[in-house]
Amino acid sequence: MAYNLLKGKKGIIFGALDENSIAWKTAERVHEEGGIFVLTNAPIAMRMGQINALAEKTGSQIIPADATSEDDLNNLIAKSMEILGGKLDFVLHSIGMSVNVRKGRLYTDEKYDFTTKGWDVSALSFHKVMQSLYKADAMNSWGSIVALTYMAAQRTFPDYNDMADNKAYLESVARSFGYFFGKEKKVRVNTISQSPTPTTAGQGVKGFDGFINYAEKMSPLGNATAQDCADYTVSLFSDLTRKVTMQNLFHDGGFSNTGVSQEVIDHFTK
């Protein structure tokens, strides 16, 4: 059901790869709620995904951009404002990757060139995106910037590897840049700490099935799906959350506040 929550609002959505992506689901929901946007992803990711189908479905244009490149980001923002006809109201940062994970390197045996690349793509890119938006004065007052994270930033999940460090840095950037964006431009910055979700990137983490099954048993409401996350993101883009900023918002069916569930107790007492 649509409520026209984003009618007249304009933005950029980073990271839509295929229909399993949270960014993809969010783009569909933003479109349903009346928002218009530019889609963007790294050129190599675009070759792997089906972003053209999403653009056609939502009547959106695509601007390829490497989120680690300041020049690419500056070009993306300038062209987006030109295409959309003015400043932006929302931005979704849904980007993450670990070369160490892809190459099967353990956390205790990182290749630091891989670590640096993953940090740049997954975390520092969020600072770069916001710095480019800030310097270009590209956001309307009461606009909203959201990035996706995971609670491995707070708790240890051994196979999540260096992505846990990347997410911790990402959340810190949201708080730090959120202060300046809020104080000086009345723009909100938040992160959503999502349940483990079977996206293309998520399924690349070793032991992912164990992650998701354990979280399902631990969460009173069950895991939040990609579609659920899209709905939540729309609420953060809307005017209904104008005073919510600098928050890491757990969207995980209650997992983050559950010490142990009866299902888990039962599993270990059979």
PDB file of C-alpha atoms in Angstrom:
ATOM      1  CA  MET A   1       0.000   0.000   0.000  1.00  0.00           C
ATOM      2  CA  ALA A   2       1.324   3.446  -0.940  1.00  0.00           C
ATOM      3  CA  TYR A   3       0.748   6.657   1.030  1.00  0.00           C
ATOM      4  CA  ASN A   4       2.496   9.277  -1.163  1.00  0.00           C
ATOM      5  CA  LEU A   5       5.031   9.735   1.637  1.00  0.00           C
ATOM      6  CA  LEU A   6       7.745  10.842  -0.791  1.00  0.00           C
ATOM      7  CA  LYS A   7       5.715  12.777  -3.328  1.00  0.00           C
ATOM      8  CA  GLY A   8       7.892  15.531  -4.789  1.00  0.00           C
ATOM      9  CA  LYS A   9      11.075  14.251  -3.171  1.00  0.00           C
ATOM     10  CA  LYS A  10      14.271  13.582  -5.136  1.00  0.00           C
ATOM     11  CA  GLY A  11      17.348  11.531  -4.392  1.00  0.00           C
ATOM     12  CA  ILE A  12      20.131   9.100  -5.226  1.00  0.00           C
ATOM     13  CA  ILE A  13      20.130   5.362  -4.509  1.00  0.00           C
ATOM     14  CA  PHE A  14      23.506   3.629  -4.362  1.00  0.00           C
ATOM     15  CA  GLY A  15      23.994  -0.107  -4.633  1.00  0.00           C
ATOM     16  CA  ALA A  16      21.050  -1.707  -6.442  1.00  0.00           C
ATOM     17  CA  LEU A  17      22.447  -4.867  -8.016  1.00  0.00           C
ATOM     18  CA  ASP A  18      19.561  -7.302  -8.504  1.00  0.00           C
ATOM     19  CA  GLU A  19      16.102  -7.944  -7.118  1.00  0.00           C
ATOM     20  CA  ASN A  20      17.601  -9.429  -3.930  1.00  0.00           C
ATOM     21  CA  SER A  21      19.270  -6.105  -3.076  1.00  0.00           C
ATOM     22  CA  ILE A  22      17.880  -3.957  -0.294  1.00  0.00           C
ATOM     23  CA  ALA A  23      18.665  -0.960  -2.496  1.00  0.00           C
ATOM     24  CA  TRP A  24      16.581  -2.514  -5.288  1.00  0.00           C
ATOM     25  CA  LYS A  25      13.593  -3.061  -2.979  1.00  0.00           C
ATOM     26  CA  THR A  26      14.015   0.462  -1.619  1.00  0.00           C
ATOM     27  CA  ALA A  27      14.027   1.952  -5.111  1.00  0.00           C
ATOM     28  CA  GLU A  28      10.763   0.174  -5.876  1.00  0.00           C
ATOM     29  CA  ARG A  29       9.162   1.440  -2.653  1.00  0.00           C
ATOM     30  CA  VAL A  30      10.413   5.000  -3.136  1.00  0.00           C
ATOM     31  CA  HIS A  31       8.903   4.939  -6.628  1.00  0.00           C
ATOM     32  CA  GLU A  32       5.598   3.672  -5.221  1.00  0.00           C
ATOM     33  CA  GLU A  33       5.602   6.494  -2.664  1.00  0.00           C
ATOM     34  CA  GLY A  34       6.044   9.153  -5.336  1.00  0.00           C
ATOM     35  CA  GLY A  35       9.780   9.822  -5.079  1.00  0.00           C
ATOM     36  CA  ILE A  36      12.087  10.202  -8.065  1.00  0.00           C
ATOM     37  CA  PHE A  37      15.739   9.289  -8.094  1.00  0.00           C
ATOM     38  CA  VAL A  38      18.942   8.507  -9.931  1.00  0.00           C
ATOM     39  CA  LEU A  39      20.363   5.003  -9.617  1.00  0.00           C
ATOM     40  CA  THR A  40      24.092   4.485  -9.304  1.00  0.00           C
ATOM     41  CA  ASN A  41      26.592   1.709  -8.784  1.00  0.00           C
ATOM     42  CA  ALA A  42      30.197   0.967  -9.631  1.00  0.00           C
ATOM     43  CA  PRO A  43      30.678   0.128 -13.329  1.00  0.00           C
ATOM     44  CA  ILE A  44      31.862  -3.415 -12.530  1.00  0.00           C
ATOM     45  CA  ALA A  45      28.831  -4.041 -10.292  1.00  0.00           C
ATOM     46  CA  MET A  46      26.509  -2.757 -12.989  1.00  0.00           C
ATOM     47  CA  ARG A  47      27.892  -5.283 -15.441  1.00  0.00           C
ATOM     48  CA  MET A  48      27.119  -8.068 -12.942  1.00  0.00           C
ATOM     49  CA  GLY A  49      23.578  -6.956 -12.085  1.00  0.00           C
ATOM     50  CA  GLN A  50      20.292  -6.076 -13.749  1.00  0.00           C
ATOM     51  CA  ILE A  51      20.062  -2.389 -12.868  1.00  0.00           C
ATOM     52  CA  ASN A  52      18.744  -1.456 -16.318  1.00  0.00           C
ATOM     53  CA  ALA A  53      15.532  -3.367 -15.612  1.00  0.00           C
ATOM     54  CA  LEU A  54      15.059  -1.443 -12.369  1.00  0.00           C
ATOM     55  CA  ALA A  55      15.650   1.868 -14.116  1.00  0.00           C
ATOM     56  CA  GLU A  56      13.036   1.036 -16.717  1.00  0.00           C
ATOM     57  CA  LYS A  57      10.532  -0.074 -14.084  1.00  0.00           C
ATOM     58  CA  THR A  58      10.936   3.087 -12.006  1.00  0.00           C
ATOM     59  CA  GLY A  59      11.473   5.573 -14.842  1.00  0.00           C
ATOM     60  CA  SER A  60      14.924   6.395 -13.487  1.00  0.00           C
ATOM     61  CA  GLN A  61      18.239   7.293 -15.062  1.00  0.00           C
ATOM     62  CA  ILE A  62      21.509   5.522 -14.228  1.00  0.00           C
ATOM     63  CA  ILE A  63      24.808   7.285 -13.612  1.00  0.00           C
ATOM     64  CA  PRO A  64      27.750   4.906 -13.106  1.00  0.00           C
ATOM     65  CA  ALA A  65      30.052   6.035 -10.294  1.00  0.00           C
ATOM     66  CA  ASP A  66      32.840   4.573  -8.204  1.00  0.00           C
ATOM     67  CA  ALA A  67      31.881   5.630  -4.670  1.00  0.00           C
ATOM     68  CA  THR A  68      35.564   5.684  -3.693  1.00  0.00           C
ATOM     69  CA  SER A  69      36.315   8.349  -6.332  1.00  0.00           C
ATOM     70  CA  GLU A  70      35.711  11.968  -5.348  1.00  0.00           C
ATOM     71  CA  ASP A  71      35.628  12.993  -9.010  1.00  0.00           C
ATOM     72  CA  ASP A  72      32.989  10.366  -9.798  1.00  0.00           C
ATOM     73  CA  LEU A  73      30.903  11.428  -6.804  1.00  0.00           C
ATOM     74  CA  ASN A  74      31.086  15.116  -7.652  1.00  0.00           C
ATOM     75  CA  ASN A  75      30.005  14.331 -11.207  1.00  0.00           C
ATOM     76  CA  LEU A  76      27.208  12.068  -9.962  1.00  0.00           C
ATOM     77  CA  ILE A  77      25.804  14.732  -7.653  1.00  0.00           C
ATOM     78  CA  ALA A  78      25.979  17.509 -10.221  1.00  0.00           C
ATOM     79  CA  LYS A  79      24.320  15.415 -12.926  1.00  0.00           C
ATOM     80  CA  SER A  80      21.689  14.090 -10.516  1.00  0.00           C
ATOM     81  CA  MET A  81      20.617  17.611  -9.561  1.00  0.00           C
ATOM     82  CA  GLU A  82      20.480  18.508 -13.242  1.00  0.00           C
ATOM     83  CA  ILE A  83      18.357  15.460 -14.118  1.00  0.00           C
ATOM     84  CA  LEU A  84      16.076  15.755 -11.089  1.00  0.00           C
ATOM     85  CA  GLY A  85      15.704  19.520 -11.273  1.00  0.00           C
ATOM     86  CA  GLY A  86      17.179  20.692  -8.002  1.00  0.00           C
ATOM     87  CA  LYS A  87      18.637  19.729  -4.657  1.00  0.00           C
ATOM     88  CA  LEU A  88      18.194  16.275  -3.167  1.00  0.00           C
ATOM     89  CA  ASP A  89      15.911  15.102  -0.361  1.00  0.00           C
ATOM     90  CA  PHE A  90      17.263  11.597   0.239  1.00  0.00           C
ATOM     91  CA  VAL A  91      20.323   9.426  -0.360  1.00  0.00           C
ATOM     92  CA  LEU A  92      20.716   5.694   0.307  1.00  0.00           C
ATOM     93  CA  HIS A  93      24.222   4.273   0.755  1.00  0.00           C
ATOM     94  CA  SER A  94      23.892   0.501   0.299  1.00  0.00           C
ATOM     95  CA  ILE A  95      27.454  -0.486  -0.512  1.00  0.00           C
ATOM     96  CA  GLY A  96      29.711  -3.094   1.046  1.00  0.00           C
ATOM     97  CA  MET A  97      32.367  -5.602   0.122  1.00  0.00           C
ATOM     98  CA  SER A  98      35.360  -7.374   1.643  1.00  0.00           C
ATOM     99  CA  VAL A  99      38.139  -8.668  -0.561  1.00  0.00           C
ATOM    100  CA  ASN A 100      39.423 -10.709   2.382  1.00  0.00           C
ATOM    101  CA  VAL A 101      36.052 -12.475   2.602  1.00  0.00           C
ATOM    102  CA  ARG A 102      35.930 -13.032  -1.151  1.00  0.00           C
ATOM    103  CA  LYS A 103      39.429 -14.494  -1.125  1.00  0.00           C
ATOM    104  CA  GLY A 104      38.799 -16.693   1.908  1.00  0.00           C
ATOM    105  CA  ARG A 105      41.292 -14.879   4.163  1.00  0.00           C
ATOM    106  CA  LEU A 106      40.695 -15.326   7.885  1.00  0.00           C
ATOM    107  CA  TYR A 107      40.454 -12.308  10.206  1.00  0.00           C
ATOM    108  CA  THR A 108      43.721 -13.448  11.781  1.00  0.00           C
ATOM    109  CA  ASP A 109      45.393 -13.602   8.361  1.00  0.00           C
ATOM    110  CA  GLU A 110      44.249 -10.466   6.564  1.00  0.00           C
ATOM    111  CA  LYS A 111      45.995  -9.199   3.481  1.00  0.00           C
ATOM    112  CA  TYR A 112      46.073  -5.516   4.317  1.00  0.00           C
ATOM    113  CA  ASP A 113      45.845  -4.318   0.744  1.00  0.00           C
ATOM    114  CA  PHE A 114      42.526  -6.200   0.655  1.00  0.00           C
ATOM    115  CA  THR A 115      41.535  -4.682   4.005  1.00  0.00           C
ATOM    116  CA  THR A 116      42.183  -1.149   2.792  1.00  0.00           C
ATOM    117  CA  LYS A 117      40.184  -1.688  -0.382  1.00  0.00           C
ATOM    118  CA  GLY A 118      37.213  -3.123   1.512  1.00  0.00           C
ATOM    119  CA  TRP A 119      37.303  -0.280   4.047  1.00  0.00           C
ATOM    120  CA  ASP A 120      37.389   2.298   1.267  1.00  0.00           C
ATOM    121  CA  VAL A 121      34.413   0.759  -0.553  1.00  0.00           C
ATOM    122  CA  SER A 122      32.321  -0.177   2.486  1.00  0.00           C
ATOM    123  CA  ALA A 123      32.960   2.630   4.950  1.00  0.00           C
ATOM    124  CA  LEU A 124      35.131   5.544   3.849  1.00  0.00           C
ATOM    125  CA  SER A 125      32.920   5.854   0.765  1.00  0.00           C
ATOM    126  CA  PHE A 126      30.086   6.968   3.087  1.00  0.00           C
ATOM    127  CA  HIS A 127      32.215   9.877   4.280  1.00  0.00           C
ATOM    128  CA  LYS A 128      33.171  10.670   0.691  1.00  0.00           C
ATOM    129  CA  VAL A 129      29.525  10.648  -0.420  1.00  0.00           C
ATOM    130  CA  MET A 130      28.496  12.982   2.388  1.00  0.00           C
ATOM    131  CA  GLN A 131      31.482  15.275   1.977  1.00  0.00           C
ATOM    132  CA  SER A 132      30.682  15.654  -1.706  1.00  0.00           C
ATOM    133  CA  LEU A 133      27.009  16.358  -0.911  1.00  0.00           C
ATOM    134  CA  TYR A 134      28.003  18.811   1.829  1.00  0.00           C
ATOM    135  CA  LYS A 135      30.491  20.788  -0.248  1.00  0.00           C
ATOM    136  CA  ALA A 136      28.080  20.983  -3.182  1.00  0.00           C
ATOM    137  CA  ASP A 137      25.264  22.104  -0.838  1.00  0.00           C
ATOM    138  CA  ALA A 138      23.262  19.418  -2.630  1.00  0.00           C
ATOM    139  CA  MET A 139      20.765  18.488   0.113  1.00  0.00           C
ATOM    140  CA  ASN A 140      17.515  20.258   0.866  1.00  0.00           C
ATOM    141  CA  SER A 141      16.777  21.184   4.475  1.00  0.00           C
ATOM    142  CA  TRP A 142      15.211  18.254   6.347  1.00  0.00           C
ATOM    143  CA  GLY A 143      16.671  15.841   3.835  1.00  0.00           C
ATOM    144  CA  SER A 144      17.674  12.340   4.910  1.00  0.00           C
ATOM    145  CA  ILE A 145      20.796  10.244   4.330  1.00  0.00           C
ATOM    146  CA  VAL A 146      20.722   6.549   5.262  1.00  0.00           C
ATOM    147  CA  ALA A 147      23.397   3.835   5.195  1.00  0.00           C
ATOM    148  CA  LEU A 148      22.989   0.124   5.853  1.00  0.00           C
ATOM    149  CA  THR A 149      24.955  -1.667   8.545  1.00  0.00           C
ATOM    150  CA  TYR A 150      24.936  -4.838  10.663  1.00  0.00           C
ATOM    151  CA  MET A 151      25.274  -5.458  14.379  1.00  0.00           C
ATOM    152  CA  ALA A 152      28.640  -7.158  13.912  1.00  0.00           C
ATOM    153  CA  ALA A 153      29.803  -3.567  14.447  1.00  0.00           C
ATOM    154  CA  GLN A 154      28.897  -4.076  18.133  1.00  0.00           C
ATOM    155  CA  ARG A 155      29.133  -7.837  18.673  1.00  0.00           C
ATOM    156  CA  THR A 156      31.543 -10.451  17.411  1.00  0.00           C
ATOM    157  CA  PHE A 157      30.471 -12.715  14.557  1.00  0.00           C
ATOM    158  CA  PRO A 158      33.716 -14.545  13.665  1.00  0.00           C
ATOM    159  CA  ASP A 159      33.040 -15.177   9.988  1.00  0.00           C
ATOM    160  CA  TYR A 160      31.915 -11.603   9.300  1.00  0.00           C
ATOM    161  CA  ASN A 161      35.623 -10.850   9.204  1.00  0.00           C
ATOM    162  CA  ASP A 162      36.861  -7.299   8.503  1.00  0.00           C
ATOM    163  CA  MET A 163      33.379  -6.235   7.421  1.00  0.00           C
ATOM    164  CA  ALA A 164      32.630  -5.854  11.143  1.00  0.00           C
ATOM    165  CA  ASP A 165      35.369  -3.212  11.397  1.00  0.00           C
ATOM    166  CA  ASN A 166      34.077  -1.512   8.256  1.00  0.00           C
ATOM    167  CA  LYS A 167      30.559  -1.299   9.674  1.00  0.00           C
ATOM    168  CA  ALA A 168      31.839   0.103  12.985  1.00  0.00           C
ATOM    169  CA  TYR A 169      33.635   2.850  11.080  1.00  0.00           C
ATOM    170  CA  LEU A 170      30.553   3.486   8.926  1.00  0.00           C
ATOM    171  CA  GLU A 171      28.374   3.987  12.007  1.00  0.00           C
ATOM    172  CA  SER A 172      30.911   6.385  13.510  1.00  0.00           C
ATOM    173  CA  VAL A 173      30.953   8.422  10.294  1.00  0.00           C
ATOM    174  CA  ALA A 174      27.151   8.679  10.435  1.00  0.00           C
ATOM    175  CA  ARG A 175      27.297  10.146  13.933  1.00  0.00           C
ATOM    176  CA  SER A 176      30.189  12.495  13.250  1.00  0.00           C
ATOM    177  CA  PHE A 177      29.015  13.813   9.885  1.00  0.00           C
ATOM    178  CA  GLY A 178      25.427  13.747  11.151  1.00  0.00           C
ATOM    179  CA  TYR A 179      26.323  16.435  13.683  1.00  0.00           C
ATOM    180  CA  PHE A 180      27.635  18.830  11.041  1.00  0.00           C
ATOM    181  CA  PHE A 181      24.904  18.059   8.502  1.00  0.00           C
ATOM    182  CA  GLY A 182      22.250  18.575  11.165  1.00  0.00           C
ATOM    183  CA  LYS A 183      23.699  21.689  12.763  1.00  0.00           C
ATOM    184  CA  GLU A 184      24.533  23.519   9.567  1.00  0.00           C
ATOM    185  CA  LYS A 185      22.105  22.195   6.957  1.00  0.00           C
ATOM    186  CA  LYS A 186      19.220  20.553   8.876  1.00  0.00           C
ATOM    187  CA  VAL A 187      19.908  17.199   7.177  1.00  0.00           C
ATOM    188  CA  ARG A 188      19.424  13.859   8.958  1.00  0.00           C
ATOM    189  CA  VAL A 189      22.021  11.067   8.865  1.00  0.00           C
ATOM    190  CA  ASN A 190      21.217   7.586  10.196  1.00  0.00           C
ATOM    191  CA  THR A 191      22.263   3.970   9.812  1.00  0.00           C
ATOM    192  CA  ILE A 192      19.937   0.966   9.746  1.00  0.00           C
ATOM    193  CA  SER A 193      21.322  -2.144  11.433  1.00  0.00           C
ATOM    194  CA  GLN A 194      19.477  -4.771   9.428  1.00  0.00           C
ATOM    195  CA  SER A 195      18.852  -8.460  10.149  1.00  0.00           C
ATOM    196  CA  PRO A 196      21.073 -10.840   8.152  1.00  0.00           C
ATOM    197  CA  THR A 197      19.461 -10.690   4.725  1.00  0.00           C
ATOM    198  CA  PRO A 198      20.011 -13.069   1.775  1.00  0.00           C
ATOM    199  CA  THR A 199      21.321 -10.458  -0.645  1.00  0.00           C
ATOM    200  CA  THR A 200      24.007 -11.325  -3.185  1.00  0.00           C
ATOM    201  CA  ALA A 201      26.642  -9.732  -0.940  1.00  0.00           C
ATOM    202  CA  GLY A 202      25.293 -11.264   2.272  1.00  0.00           C
ATOM    203  CA  GLN A 203      25.332 -14.777   0.928  1.00  0.00           C
ATOM    204  CA  GLY A 204      29.039 -14.381   0.204  1.00  0.00           C
ATOM    205  CA  VAL A 205      29.828 -14.458   3.946  1.00  0.00           C
ATOM    206  CA  LYS A 206      31.022 -17.845   5.224  1.00  0.00           C
ATOM    207  CA  GLY A 207      28.427 -19.485   7.450  1.00  0.00           C
ATOM    208  CA  PHE A 208      25.666 -17.156   6.279  1.00  0.00           C
ATOM    209  CA  ASP A 209      22.977 -19.831   6.568  1.00  0.00           C
ATOM    210  CA  GLY A 210      23.963 -20.282  10.198  1.00  0.00           C
ATOM    211  CA  PHE A 211      23.779 -16.523  10.773  1.00  0.00           C
ATOM    212  CA  ILE A 212      20.311 -16.200   9.347  1.00  0.00           C
ATOM    213  CA  ASN A 213      18.869 -19.319  10.988  1.00  0.00           C
ATOM    214  CA  TYR A 214      20.244 -18.391  14.407  1.00  0.00           C
ATOM    215  CA  ALA A 215      18.914 -14.824  14.089  1.00  0.00           C
ATOM    216  CA  GLU A 216      15.493 -16.159  13.096  1.00  0.00           C
ATOM    217  CA  LYS A 217      15.361 -18.305  16.251  1.00  0.00           C
ATOM    218  CA  MET A 218      16.575 -15.442  18.441  1.00  0.00           C
ATOM    219  CA  SER A 219      14.332 -12.655  17.134  1.00  0.00           C
ATOM    220  CA  PRO A 220      10.853 -12.397  18.732  1.00  0.00           C
ATOM    221  CA  LEU A 221       9.425 -11.024  15.478  1.00  0.00           C
ATOM    222  CA  GLY A 222      11.680 -13.041  13.181  1.00  0.00           C
ATOM    223  CA  ASN A 223      14.231 -11.600  10.770  1.00  0.00           C
ATOM    224  CA  ALA A 224      13.446  -8.391   8.914  1.00  0.00           C
ATOM    225  CA  THR A 225      13.409  -8.996   5.153  1.00  0.00           C
ATOM    226  CA  ALA A 226      14.825  -6.787   2.421  1.00  0.00           C
ATOM    227  CA  GLN A 227      11.269  -5.627   1.729  1.00  0.00           C
ATOM    228  CA  ASP A 228      10.787  -4.757   5.404  1.00  0.00           C
ATOM    229  CA  CYS A 229      14.003  -2.750   5.292  1.00  0.00           C
ATOM    230  CA  ALA A 230      12.806  -0.880   2.209  1.00  0.00           C
ATOM    231  CA  ASP A 231       9.650   0.107   4.074  1.00  0.00           C
ATOM    232  CA  TYR A 232      11.660   1.298   7.062  1.00  0.00           C
ATOM    233  CA  THR A 233      14.015   3.280   4.843  1.00  0.00           C
ATOM    234  CA  VAL A 234      11.048   5.021   3.222  1.00  0.00           C
ATOM    235  CA  SER A 235       9.895   6.112   6.682  1.00  0.00           C
ATOM    236  CA  LEU A 236      13.336   7.616   7.342  1.00  0.00           C
ATOM    237  CA  PHE A 237      13.243   9.438   4.005  1.00  0.00           C
ATOM    238  CA  SER A 238       9.808  10.843   4.800  1.00  0.00           C
ATOM    239  CA  ASP A 239       8.859  13.945   6.785  1.00  0.00           C
ATOM    240  CA  LEU A 240       7.512  11.704   9.563  1.00  0.00           C
ATOM    241  CA  THR A 241      11.031  11.301  11.008  1.00  0.00           C
ATOM    242  CA  ARG A 242      12.330  14.874  10.730  1.00  0.00           C
ATOM    243  CA  LYS A 243      13.994  14.875  14.158  1.00  0.00           C
ATOM    244  CA  VAL A 244      15.663  11.460  13.948  1.00  0.00           C
ATOM    245  CA  THR A 245      19.379  11.805  13.276  1.00  0.00           C
ATOM    246  CA  MET A 246      22.797  10.417  14.252  1.00  0.00           C
ATOM    247  CA  GLN A 247      21.141   7.125  15.223  1.00  0.00           C
ATOM    248  CA  ASN A 248      22.058   3.522  14.590  1.00  0.00           C
ATOM    249  CA  LEU A 249      18.569   2.050  14.258  1.00  0.00           C
ATOM    250  CA  PHE A 250      18.240  -1.686  14.849  1.00  0.00           C
ATOM    251  CA  HIS A 251      15.823  -3.246  12.376  1.00  0.00           C
ATOM    252  CA  ASP A 252      16.144  -6.881  13.335  1.00  0.00           C
ATOM    253  CA  GLY A 253      12.910  -8.222  14.821  1.00  0.00           C
ATOM    254  CA  GLY A 254      14.219  -7.674  18.356  1.00  0.00           C
ATOM    255  CA  PHE A 255      17.426  -9.701  17.953  1.00  0.00           C
ATOM    256  CA  SER A 256      19.646  -6.917  19.319  1.00  0.00           C
ATOM    257  CA  ASN A 257      17.860  -6.842  22.690  1.00  0.00           C
ATOM    258  CA  THR A 258      17.316 -10.570  23.144  1.00  0.00           C
ATOM    259  CA  GLY A 259      19.718 -12.394  25.459  1.00  0.00           C
ATOM    260  CA  VAL A 260      18.396 -15.849  24.594  1.00  0.00           C
ATOM    261  CA  SER A 261      15.157 -17.176  23.166  1.00  0.00           C
ATOM    262  CA  GLN A 262      13.164 -20.233  24.185  1.00  0.00           C
ATOM    263  CA  GLU A 263      13.874 -21.756  20.751  1.00  0.00           C
ATOM    264  CA  VAL A 264      17.614 -21.546  21.339  1.00  0.00           C
ATOM    265  CA  ILE A 265      17.264 -22.973  24.875  1.00  0.00           C
ATOM    266  CA  ASP A 266      15.189 -25.834  23.511  1.00  0.00           C
ATOM    267  CA  HIS A 267      17.791 -26.528  20.820  1.00  0.00           C
ATOM    268  CA  PHE A 268      20.538 -27.024  23.406  1.00  0.00           C
ATOM    269  CA  THR A 269      18.470 -28.964  25.947  1.00  0.00           C
ATOM    270  CA  LYS A 270      17.140 -31.709  23.685  1.00  0.00           C
TER     271      LYS A 270
END
